[in-house]
Amino acid sequence: MLREYILAPSILMADLTCLSEMIQEVETAGADWIHLDVMDGHFVPNITMGPVLVKAFRQVTKLPLDVQLMIKKPERYLQAFADAGADSLTVHVEACTHLHSTLHMIREIGLRAGVALNPATPVEAITEILSLVDLVLVMTVNPGFSGQTFIHSTLSKIRRVRAHLDELDLRTRIEVDGGITAQTAPLAAAEGADVFVASNAIFNHPDGISGGIAALRSSLSTT
Ligand code: DX5
């Protein structure tokens, strides 16, 4: 069966001085979701945005807002991001003391739940909670900054996550994020990824946003 691939531009490399136009452009170019990287300067060495900016994005797009919480103790802010308009909340296993309870809370609030794994974190860290998530995010760079190089050793991790999901007969999506380009996206797709986050490959593409999205879409059409 042909798997539906989801493209989720990350706005980190977008020109945020014209947020509305940027979102309009990615929508017109055929993006499926908008990926929002929330960073607190503690869990990752960068600070980006909070619920206020998520609320601003909510006002300029109807696309699903795929919010990745790269923050410590994310359970403190789930309701705030839900109220701001997030459609899904992804928490890092490394940032959660009580991951089972946090994922349960996200679904209780009525949002899609995701769990993220940093490159050094083994798949076994999440095998007990796979039935509680709608999405597993396999980070293909160390989180914190856009424009990094894809870590090829994460490809086998994608394959192992997909194998665990298949074994449990779960239709859970696998998202990849970090160094995703027209060259690396098909490699991740071949291992079982179906949601692709990209910032540099889209917002800094030589043919503009539409060229970047078209290049990613076409690279996946042959997988
Ligand atoms: C890292 C960020 C980036 C961003 C994508 O924490 O999550 O991965 O979304 O950036 P690019 O596509 O430029 O690697």
Coordinates of N, CA and C and ligand atoms in Angstrom, one line a residue:
M1 N 0.9 -1.2 0.0 CA 0.0 0.0 0.0 C 0.9 1.2 0.0
L2 N 0.6 2.2 -0.9 CA 1.3 3.4 -0.9 C 1.2 4.2 0.4
R3 N 2.3 4.5 1.0 CA 2.2 5.3 2.3 C 2.0 6.8 2.0
E4 N 1.1 7.5 2.7 CA 1.0 8.9 2.5 C 2.1 9.6 3.2
Y5 N 2.9 10.4 2.5 CA 4.0 11.2 3.2 C 3.5 12.6 3.5
I6 N 3.9 13.0 4.8 CA 3.5 14.3 5.3 C 4.7 15.2 5.3
L7 N 4.6 16.4 4.7 CA 5.7 17.4 4.8 C 5.3 18.4 5.8
A8 N 6.3 18.7 6.7 CA 6.0 19.6 7.8 C 7.1 20.6 7.9
P9 N 7.0 21.8 7.2 CA 8.0 22.8 7.3 C 8.2 23.3 8.7
S10 N 9.5 23.4 9.1 CA 9.8 24.0 10.4 C 10.1 25.4 10.2
I11 N 9.5 26.3 11.0 CA 9.7 27.8 10.7 C 11.0 28.4 11.2
L12 N 11.9 27.6 11.8 CA 13.1 28.1 12.3 C 13.9 29.0 11.3
M13 N 13.9 28.5 10.1 CA 14.7 29.3 9.1 C 13.8 30.2 8.2
A14 N 12.5 30.3 8.6 CA 11.6 31.2 7.8 C 12.0 32.7 8.2
D15 N 11.5 33.6 7.3 CA 11.7 35.0 7.6 C 10.5 35.4 8.5
L16 N 10.8 35.4 9.8 CA 9.7 35.7 10.8 C 9.2 37.1 10.8
T17 N 9.9 38.0 10.0 CA 9.4 39.4 10.0 C 8.1 39.4 9.1
C18 N 7.9 38.4 8.4 CA 6.7 38.3 7.5 C 6.1 36.9 7.7
L19 N 5.7 36.6 8.9 CA 5.2 35.3 9.3 C 4.0 34.9 8.4
S20 N 3.0 35.8 8.3 CA 1.8 35.4 7.6 C 2.1 35.1 6.1
E21 N 3.0 35.9 5.5 CA 3.3 35.6 4.1 C 4.1 34.2 4.0
M22 N 4.9 34.0 5.0 CA 5.7 32.7 4.9 C 4.7 31.5 5.0
I23 N 3.8 31.6 5.9 CA 2.8 30.5 6.1 C 2.0 30.4 4.8
Q24 N 1.6 31.5 4.3 CA 0.8 31.5 3.0 C 1.6 30.7 1.9
E25 N 2.9 31.0 1.9 CA 3.7 30.4 0.8 C 3.8 28.9 1.0
V26 N 4.0 28.5 2.2 CA 4.2 27.0 2.4 C 2.8 26.3 2.2
E27 N 1.8 27.0 2.6 CA 0.4 26.4 2.3 C 0.2 26.2 0.8
T28 N 0.5 27.3 0.1 CA 0.3 27.3 -1.4 C 1.2 26.2 -2.0
A29 N 2.3 26.1 -1.5 CA 3.3 25.1 -2.0 C 3.0 23.7 -1.7
G30 N 2.0 23.5 -0.8 CA 1.5 22.1 -0.6 C 2.0 21.5 0.7
A31 N 2.4 22.3 1.7 CA 2.8 21.7 3.0 C 1.6 21.1 3.7
D32 N 1.8 20.0 4.4 CA 0.7 19.3 5.1 C 0.5 19.8 6.5
W33 N 1.6 20.0 7.3 CA 1.6 20.4 8.6 C 2.5 21.6 8.8
I34 N 2.4 22.3 9.9 CA 3.5 23.3 10.2 C 4.1 22.8 11.5
H35 N 5.5 22.7 11.5 CA 6.2 22.1 12.6 C 6.8 23.3 13.4
L36 N 6.4 23.4 14.7 CA 6.9 24.5 15.6 C 7.9 23.9 16.6
D37 N 9.1 24.5 16.6 CA 10.1 24.0 17.5 C 10.2 24.9 18.7
V38 N 9.7 24.4 19.8 CA 9.7 25.1 21.1 C 10.9 24.7 21.9
M39 N 11.7 25.7 22.2 CA 13.0 25.4 22.9 C 13.2 26.4 24.1
D40 N 13.7 25.8 25.2 CA 13.7 26.6 26.5 C 15.1 27.0 26.9
G41 N 16.1 26.7 26.1 CA 17.5 27.1 26.6 C 18.0 26.2 27.7
H42 N 17.3 25.2 28.1 CA 17.8 24.3 29.2 C 17.9 22.9 28.6
F43 N 16.8 22.4 28.1 CA 16.8 21.0 27.5 C 17.7 21.0 26.2
V44 N 17.6 22.2 25.5 CA 18.5 22.4 24.3 C 19.2 23.8 24.5
P45 N 20.3 24.0 23.9 CA 21.0 25.2 24.1 C 20.5 26.4 23.2
N46 N 19.3 26.4 23.0 CA 18.7 27.5 22.2 C 17.3 27.8 22.8
I47 N 16.8 29.1 22.5 CA 15.5 29.5 23.0 C 14.7 30.0 21.8
T48 N 13.5 29.6 21.6 CA 12.8 30.0 20.4 C 11.4 30.6 20.8
M49 N 10.4 29.8 21.1 CA 9.1 30.4 21.2 C 8.3 29.7 22.3
G50 N 7.1 30.3 22.7 CA 6.2 29.7 23.7 C 4.8 29.7 23.1
P51 N 3.8 29.6 24.0 CA 2.4 29.5 23.5 C 1.9 30.8 22.8
V52 N 2.5 31.9 23.1 CA 2.1 33.2 22.5 C 2.3 33.1 21.0
L53 N 3.5 32.6 20.6 CA 3.8 32.5 19.1 C 3.0 31.4 18.5
V54 N 2.7 30.3 19.2 CA 1.9 29.3 18.7 C 0.5 29.8 18.4
K55 N 0.0 30.7 19.3 CA -1.3 31.3 19.1 C -1.3 32.2 17.8
A56 N -0.2 32.9 17.6 CA -0.1 33.7 16.4 C -0.1 32.8 15.1
F57 N 0.6 31.7 15.1 CA 0.5 30.8 14.0 C -0.9 30.3 13.8
R58 N -1.6 30.0 14.9 CA -2.9 29.5 14.8 C -3.8 30.5 14.1
Q59 N -3.5 31.7 14.2 CA -4.4 32.8 13.6 C -4.1 32.9 12.1
V60 N -3.0 32.4 11.6 CA -2.7 32.6 10.2 C -2.7 31.3 9.3
T61 N -3.0 30.2 10.0 CA -3.1 29.0 9.1 C -4.2 28.0 9.7
K62 N -4.7 27.2 8.8 CA -5.6 26.1 9.2 C -4.9 24.8 9.2
L63 N -3.6 24.8 8.8 CA -2.9 23.5 8.7 C -2.6 23.0 10.2
P64 N -2.5 21.7 10.4 CA -2.2 21.2 11.7 C -0.9 21.8 12.2
L65 N -0.9 22.2 13.5 CA 0.3 22.7 14.1 C 0.9 21.6 14.9
D66 N 2.1 21.1 14.4 CA 2.8 20.0 15.0 C 3.9 20.6 15.9
V67 N 3.6 20.6 17.2 CA 4.4 21.3 18.2 C 5.4 20.4 18.9
Q68 N 6.7 20.6 18.7 CA 7.7 19.8 19.4 C 8.3 20.5 20.6
L69 N 8.1 20.0 21.8 CA 8.5 20.6 23.0 C 9.9 20.2 23.4
M70 N 10.9 21.0 23.0 CA 12.3 20.7 23.4 C 12.5 21.5 24.7
I71 N 11.8 21.1 25.7 CA 11.8 21.8 27.0 C 11.8 20.8 28.2
K72 N 12.4 21.3 29.3 CA 12.3 20.4 30.5 C 10.9 20.5 31.1
K73 N 10.5 19.4 31.8 CA 9.2 19.3 32.4 C 8.1 19.8 31.5
P74 N 7.9 19.3 30.3 CA 6.9 19.8 29.4 C 5.5 19.6 30.0
E75 N 5.3 18.7 31.0 CA 3.9 18.5 31.5 C 3.4 19.8 32.1
R76 N 4.2 20.8 32.4 CA 3.7 22.0 33.0 C 3.0 22.9 32.0
Y77 N 3.3 22.6 30.7 CA 2.8 23.6 29.7 C 1.8 23.0 28.7
L78 N 1.4 21.8 28.9 CA 0.5 21.1 27.9 C -0.8 21.9 27.6
Q79 N -1.4 22.3 28.7 CA -2.7 23.0 28.5 C -2.5 24.3 27.9
A80 N -1.4 25.0 28.2 CA -1.1 26.3 27.6 C -0.9 26.2 26.1
F81 N -0.2 25.1 25.6 CA 0.0 25.0 24.2 C -1.3 24.5 23.5
A82 N -2.1 23.7 24.2 CA -3.4 23.3 23.7 C -4.3 24.5 23.5
D83 N -4.3 25.4 24.5 CA -5.2 26.6 24.5 C -4.7 27.5 23.3
A84 N -3.4 27.5 23.0 CA -2.8 28.3 22.0 C -3.2 27.8 20.6
G85 N -3.6 26.6 20.5 CA -4.0 26.0 19.2 C -3.2 24.9 18.6
A86 N -2.3 24.3 19.4 CA -1.6 23.2 18.9 C -2.5 22.0 18.6
D87 N -2.2 21.3 17.5 CA -2.9 20.1 17.2 C -2.3 18.8 17.7
S88 N -0.9 18.9 17.8 CA -0.2 17.7 18.4 C 0.9 18.3 19.3
L89 N 1.2 17.5 20.3 CA 2.3 17.9 21.2 C 3.3 16.7 21.3
T90 N 4.6 17.0 20.9 CA 5.6 15.9 21.0 C 6.5 16.3 22.1
V91 N 6.7 15.3 23.1 CA 7.6 15.6 24.2 C 8.8 14.6 24.0
H92 N 10.0 15.1 24.6 CA 11.2 14.2 24.5 C 11.2 13.3 25.7
V93 N 11.5 12.0 25.4 CA 11.6 11.0 26.4 C 12.6 11.4 27.4
E94 N 13.7 12.1 27.0 CA 14.8 12.5 27.9 C 14.4 13.6 28.8
A95 N 13.3 14.3 28.5 CA 12.9 15.4 29.3 C 11.7 15.1 30.3
C96 N 11.2 13.9 30.3 CA 10.0 13.5 31.0 C 10.4 12.5 32.1
T97 N 10.1 12.9 33.4 CA 10.3 11.9 34.5 C 9.2 10.9 34.4
H98 N 7.9 11.3 34.1 CA 6.8 10.4 34.1 C 6.2 10.4 32.7
L99 N 6.9 9.8 31.7 CA 6.5 9.9 30.3 C 5.1 9.3 30.1
H100 N 4.8 8.2 30.7 CA 3.5 7.5 30.5 C 2.4 8.5 30.9
S101 N 2.5 9.1 32.0 CA 1.5 10.0 32.5 C 1.4 11.3 31.6
T102 N 2.5 11.8 31.2 CA 2.5 13.0 30.3 C 1.8 12.7 29.0
L103 N 2.1 11.6 28.4 CA 1.5 11.2 27.1 C 0.0 11.1 27.3
H104 N -0.4 10.5 28.4 CA -1.8 10.3 28.8 C -2.5 11.6 28.9
M105 N -1.8 12.6 29.5 CA -2.3 13.9 29.7 C -2.6 14.6 28.4
I106 N -1.7 14.4 27.4 CA -1.8 15.1 26.1 C -3.1 14.6 25.4
R107 N -3.3 13.3 25.5 CA -4.5 12.7 24.9 C -5.8 13.1 25.7
E108 N -5.6 13.2 27.0 CA -6.8 13.6 27.8 C -7.2 15.0 27.4
I109 N -6.3 15.8 27.1 CA -6.6 17.2 26.6 C -7.2 17.2 25.3
G110 N -7.0 16.1 24.5 CA -7.7 16.0 23.2 C -6.7 16.3 22.0
L111 N -5.4 16.2 22.3 CA -4.5 16.5 21.2 C -3.8 15.1 20.8
R112 N -3.2 15.1 19.6 CA -2.4 14.0 19.2 C -1.1 14.0 20.1
A113 N -0.6 12.9 20.5 CA 0.6 12.8 21.3 C 1.8 12.2 20.5
G114 N 2.9 12.8 20.7 CA 4.1 12.3 20.1 C 5.2 12.2 21.1
V115 N 6.2 11.3 20.8 CA 7.4 11.2 21.7 C 8.6 11.3 20.8
A116 N 9.6 12.0 21.2 CA 10.8 12.2 20.5 C 12.0 11.5 21.1
L117 N 12.9 11.0 20.2 CA 14.1 10.4 20.7 C 15.3 11.2 20.1
N118 N 16.3 11.6 21.0 CA 17.5 12.2 20.5 C 18.4 11.1 19.9
P119 N 19.4 11.5 19.1 CA 20.2 10.5 18.4 C 20.8 9.4 19.3
A120 N 21.2 9.8 20.6 CA 21.8 8.8 21.5 C 20.9 8.0 22.3
T121 N 19.6 8.3 22.2 CA 18.6 7.6 23.0 C 18.1 6.3 22.3
P122 N 18.2 5.1 22.9 CA 17.8 3.9 22.3 C 16.3 3.7 22.1
V123 N 15.9 3.0 21.2 CA 14.5 2.7 20.9 C 13.8 2.1 22.2
E124 N 14.6 1.3 22.9 CA 14.0 0.6 24.1 C 13.5 1.6 25.1
A125 N 13.9 2.9 25.0 CA 13.4 3.9 26.0 C 11.9 4.1 25.8
I126 N 11.3 3.8 24.7 CA 9.9 4.1 24.4 C 9.1 2.9 24.1
T127 N 9.6 1.7 24.1 CA 8.8 0.5 23.7 C 7.6 0.3 24.6
E128 N 7.7 0.7 25.9 CA 6.5 0.5 26.8 C 5.4 1.4 26.5
I129 N 5.6 2.5 25.8 CA 4.5 3.5 25.6 C 4.1 3.7 24.2
L130 N 4.5 2.8 23.3 CA 4.2 3.0 21.9 C 2.7 3.0 21.6
S131 N 1.9 2.4 22.4 CA 0.4 2.4 22.2 C -0.2 3.7 22.6
L132 N 0.6 4.6 23.3 CA 0.1 5.8 23.8 C 0.4 7.0 22.9
V133 N 1.1 6.8 21.8 CA 1.5 7.9 20.9 C 0.9 7.7 19.5
D134 N 0.7 8.9 18.9 CA 0.2 8.9 17.5 C 1.4 9.1 16.6
L135 N 2.5 9.5 17.2 CA 3.7 9.8 16.4 C 5.0 9.5 17.2
V136 N 6.0 8.9 16.5 CA 7.3 8.8 17.1 C 8.3 9.7 16.3
L137 N 8.9 10.7 17.0 CA 9.9 11.5 16.3 C 11.3 11.0 16.5
V138 N 11.9 10.6 15.4 CA 13.3 10.1 15.5 C 14.1 11.3 15.1
M139 N 14.8 12.0 16.0 CA 15.7 13.1 15.7 C 16.9 12.6 14.9
T140 N 17.1 13.3 13.7 CA 18.2 12.9 12.9 C 19.3 13.9 13.0
V141 N 19.2 14.8 13.9 CA 20.3 15.7 14.4 C 20.2 15.8 15.9
N142 N 21.2 16.4 16.5 CA 21.0 16.7 18.0 C 20.2 18.0 18.0
P143 N 19.1 18.1 18.8 CA 18.2 19.2 18.7 C 18.7 20.5 19.2
G144 N 18.2 21.6 18.6 CA 18.6 22.9 19.0 C 18.7 23.9 17.9
F145 N 19.2 23.4 16.7 CA 19.4 24.4 15.7 C 19.1 23.8 14.3
S146 N 18.7 24.7 13.4 CA 18.5 24.2 12.0 C 19.8 24.2 11.3
G147 N 19.7 23.7 10.1 CA 20.9 23.7 9.2 C 22.0 22.8 9.5
Q148 N 21.7 21.8 10.4 CA 22.7 20.8 10.7 C 22.8 19.6 9.7
T149 N 23.8 18.8 9.8 CA 23.9 17.7 8.9 C 23.2 16.4 9.4
F150 N 22.5 15.7 8.5 CA 21.8 14.5 8.9 C 22.7 13.5 9.4
I151 N 22.3 12.8 10.5 CA 23.1 11.7 11.2 C 22.7 10.4 10.6
H152 N 23.5 9.8 9.7 CA 23.1 8.6 9.0 C 22.9 7.4 9.9
S153 N 23.5 7.4 11.0 CA 23.4 6.2 11.9 C 22.0 6.2 12.5
T154 N 21.2 7.2 12.4 CA 19.8 7.1 12.9 C 18.9 6.3 11.9
L155 N 19.4 6.0 10.8 CA 18.5 5.3 9.8 C 18.1 3.9 10.3
S156 N 19.1 3.2 11.0 CA 18.7 1.9 11.5 C 17.7 2.0 12.7
K157 N 17.8 3.2 13.4 CA 16.8 3.4 14.5 C 15.4 3.5 13.9
I158 N 15.3 4.3 12.8 CA 14.0 4.4 12.2 C 13.4 3.0 11.8
R159 N 14.3 2.2 11.3 CA 13.9 0.8 10.9 C 13.4 0.0 12.1
R160 N 14.2 0.2 13.2 CA 13.8 -0.6 14.4 C 12.5 -0.1 15.0
V161 N 12.3 1.3 15.0 CA 11.0 1.8 15.5 C 9.9 1.2 14.7
R162 N 10.0 1.3 13.3 CA 9.0 0.8 12.5 C 8.7 -0.7 12.7
A163 N 9.8 -1.5 13.0 CA 9.6 -2.9 13.3 C 8.8 -3.1 14.6
H164 N 9.1 -2.3 15.6 CA 8.3 -2.4 16.8 C 6.9 -2.1 16.6
L165 N 6.6 -1.0 15.8 CA 5.2 -0.6 15.6 C 4.5 -1.7 14.8
D166 N 5.2 -2.2 13.8 CA 4.5 -3.3 13.0 C 4.2 -4.5 13.8
E167 N 5.1 -4.8 14.8 CA 4.9 -6.0 15.6 C 3.7 -5.8 16.5
L168 N 3.4 -4.6 16.9 CA 2.2 -4.2 17.7 C 1.0 -3.9 16.8
D169 N 1.2 -4.0 15.5 CA 0.2 -3.6 14.6 C -0.4 -2.2 14.8
L170 N 0.6 -1.3 15.0 CA 0.2 0.1 15.2 C 0.5 0.9 14.0
R171 N -0.5 1.8 13.6 CA -0.3 2.6 12.4 C 0.3 3.9 12.7
T172 N 1.1 4.0 13.8 CA 1.7 5.2 14.3 C 2.7 5.8 13.3
R173 N 2.6 7.1 13.1 CA 3.5 7.7 12.2 C 4.9 7.9 12.8
I174 N 5.9 7.8 11.9 CA 7.3 8.1 12.3 C 7.8 9.4 11.6
E175 N 8.1 10.4 12.4 CA 8.5 11.7 12.0 C 10.0 11.7 12.1
V176 N 10.7 12.4 11.1 CA 12.1 12.6 11.2 C 12.4 14.1 11.1
D177 N 13.4 14.6 11.7 CA 13.6 16.0 11.9 C 15.1 16.3 12.1
G178 N 15.7 17.0 11.1 CA 17.1 17.4 11.2 C 17.9 17.0 10.0
G179 N 18.3 18.0 9.2 CA 19.1 17.7 8.0 C 18.3 16.9 6.9
I180 N 16.9 17.1 7.0 CA 16.1 16.4 6.0 C 16.1 17.2 4.7
T181 N 16.6 16.6 3.6 CA 16.7 17.2 2.3 C 16.1 16.2 1.2
A182 N 16.2 16.6 0.0 CA 15.7 15.7 -1.1 C 16.6 14.5 -1.2
Q183 N 17.8 14.6 -0.6 CA 18.7 13.5 -0.6 C 18.5 12.6 0.6
T184 N 18.2 13.1 1.8 CA 18.1 12.3 2.9 C 16.7 11.8 3.2
A185 N 15.7 12.5 2.7 CA 14.3 12.1 3.0 C 14.0 10.7 2.4
P186 N 14.4 10.4 1.2 CA 14.1 9.1 0.7 C 14.8 8.0 1.5
L187 N 15.9 8.3 2.0 CA 16.7 7.3 2.9 C 15.8 7.0 4.1
A188 N 15.3 8.0 4.7 CA 14.5 7.8 5.9 C 13.1 7.1 5.6
A189 N 12.6 7.5 4.4 CA 11.3 6.9 4.0 C 11.5 5.4 3.8
A190 N 12.6 5.0 3.2 CA 12.9 3.6 2.9 C 12.9 2.8 4.2
E191 N 13.2 3.5 5.3 CA 13.3 2.7 6.6 C 12.0 2.8 7.4
G192 N 11.0 3.6 6.8 CA 9.7 3.6 7.5 C 9.2 4.9 8.0
A193 N 10.0 6.0 7.7 CA 9.5 7.3 8.1 C 8.4 7.8 7.2
D194 N 7.4 8.6 7.7 CA 6.4 9.1 6.8 C 6.0 10.5 7.1
V195 N 6.7 11.2 8.1 CA 6.5 12.6 8.3 C 7.9 13.2 8.3
F196 N 8.0 14.3 7.5 CA 9.3 14.9 7.2 C 9.3 16.4 7.6
V197 N 10.1 16.7 8.6 CA 10.3 18.1 9.0 C 11.5 18.6 8.3
A198 N 11.4 19.8 7.8 CA 12.5 20.4 7.1 C 12.4 22.0 7.3
S199 N 13.6 22.6 7.5 CA 13.6 24.0 7.5 C 14.5 24.6 6.5
N200 N 15.8 24.2 6.6 CA 16.8 24.8 5.7 C 16.5 24.4 4.2
A201 N 16.1 23.1 4.1 CA 15.9 22.6 2.7 C 14.7 23.3 2.0
I202 N 13.8 23.9 2.8 CA 12.6 24.6 2.3 C 12.9 26.1 2.2
F203 N 13.2 26.7 3.4 CA 13.3 28.2 3.4 C 14.5 28.7 2.8
N204 N 15.6 27.9 2.6 CA 16.8 28.3 2.0 C 17.1 27.6 0.6
H205 N 16.0 27.1 0.0 CA 16.2 26.4 -1.3 C 16.4 27.5 -2.3
P206 N 17.3 27.2 -3.3 CA 17.7 28.2 -4.3 C 16.4 28.6 -5.2
D207 N 15.4 27.7 -5.3 CA 14.2 28.0 -6.0 C 13.1 28.4 -5.1
G208 N 13.4 28.9 -3.9 CA 12.4 29.4 -3.0 C 11.6 28.3 -2.3
I209 N 10.6 28.7 -1.6 CA 9.9 27.8 -0.7 C 9.2 26.7 -1.6
S210 N 8.5 27.2 -2.7 CA 7.8 26.2 -3.5 C 8.8 25.2 -4.1
G211 N 10.0 25.7 -4.5 CA 11.0 24.8 -5.0 C 11.5 23.8 -4.0
G212 N 11.6 24.2 -2.8 CA 12.1 23.3 -1.7 C 11.1 22.3 -1.4
I213 N 9.8 22.6 -1.3 CA 8.7 21.7 -1.0 C 8.6 20.7 -2.2
A214 N 8.6 21.3 -3.4 CA 8.5 20.4 -4.6 C 9.6 19.4 -4.7
A215 N 10.8 19.8 -4.3 CA 12.0 18.9 -4.4 C 11.8 17.8 -3.4
L216 N 11.4 18.1 -2.2 CA 11.1 17.1 -1.2 C 10.1 16.1 -1.6
R217 N 9.0 16.6 -2.1 CA 7.8 15.8 -2.6 C 8.3 14.9 -3.7
S218 N 9.0 15.4 -4.6 CA 9.4 14.6 -5.8 C 10.4 13.5 -5.3
S219 N 11.3 13.9 -4.3 CA 12.3 12.9 -3.9 C 11.6 11.7 -3.2
L220 N 10.4 11.9 -2.7 CA 9.6 10.9 -2.0 C 8.7 10.1 -2.9
S221 N 8.5 10.7 -4.1 CA 7.5 10.1 -5.0 C 8.1 8.8 -5.6
T222 N 9.4 8.7 -5.5 CA 10.0 7.4 -6.1 C 10.2 6.4 -5.0
T223 N 9.8 6.7 -3.7 CA 10.1 5.7 -2.6 C 8.9 4.7 -2.5
Ligands
DX5_1 C1 16.4 21.0 15.7 C2 15.2 21.5 14.9 C3 15.6 21.4 13.5 C4 14.5 22.0 12.6 C5 14.8 21.5 11.2 O1 16.2 21.0 17.0 O2 14.1 20.7 15.2 O3 15.8 20.0 13.2 O4 13.3 21.6 13.0 O5 15.9 22.1 10.7 P1 16.7 21.7 9.4 O6 15.7 21.1 8.4 O7 17.3 22.9 8.8 O8 17.7 20.7 9.8

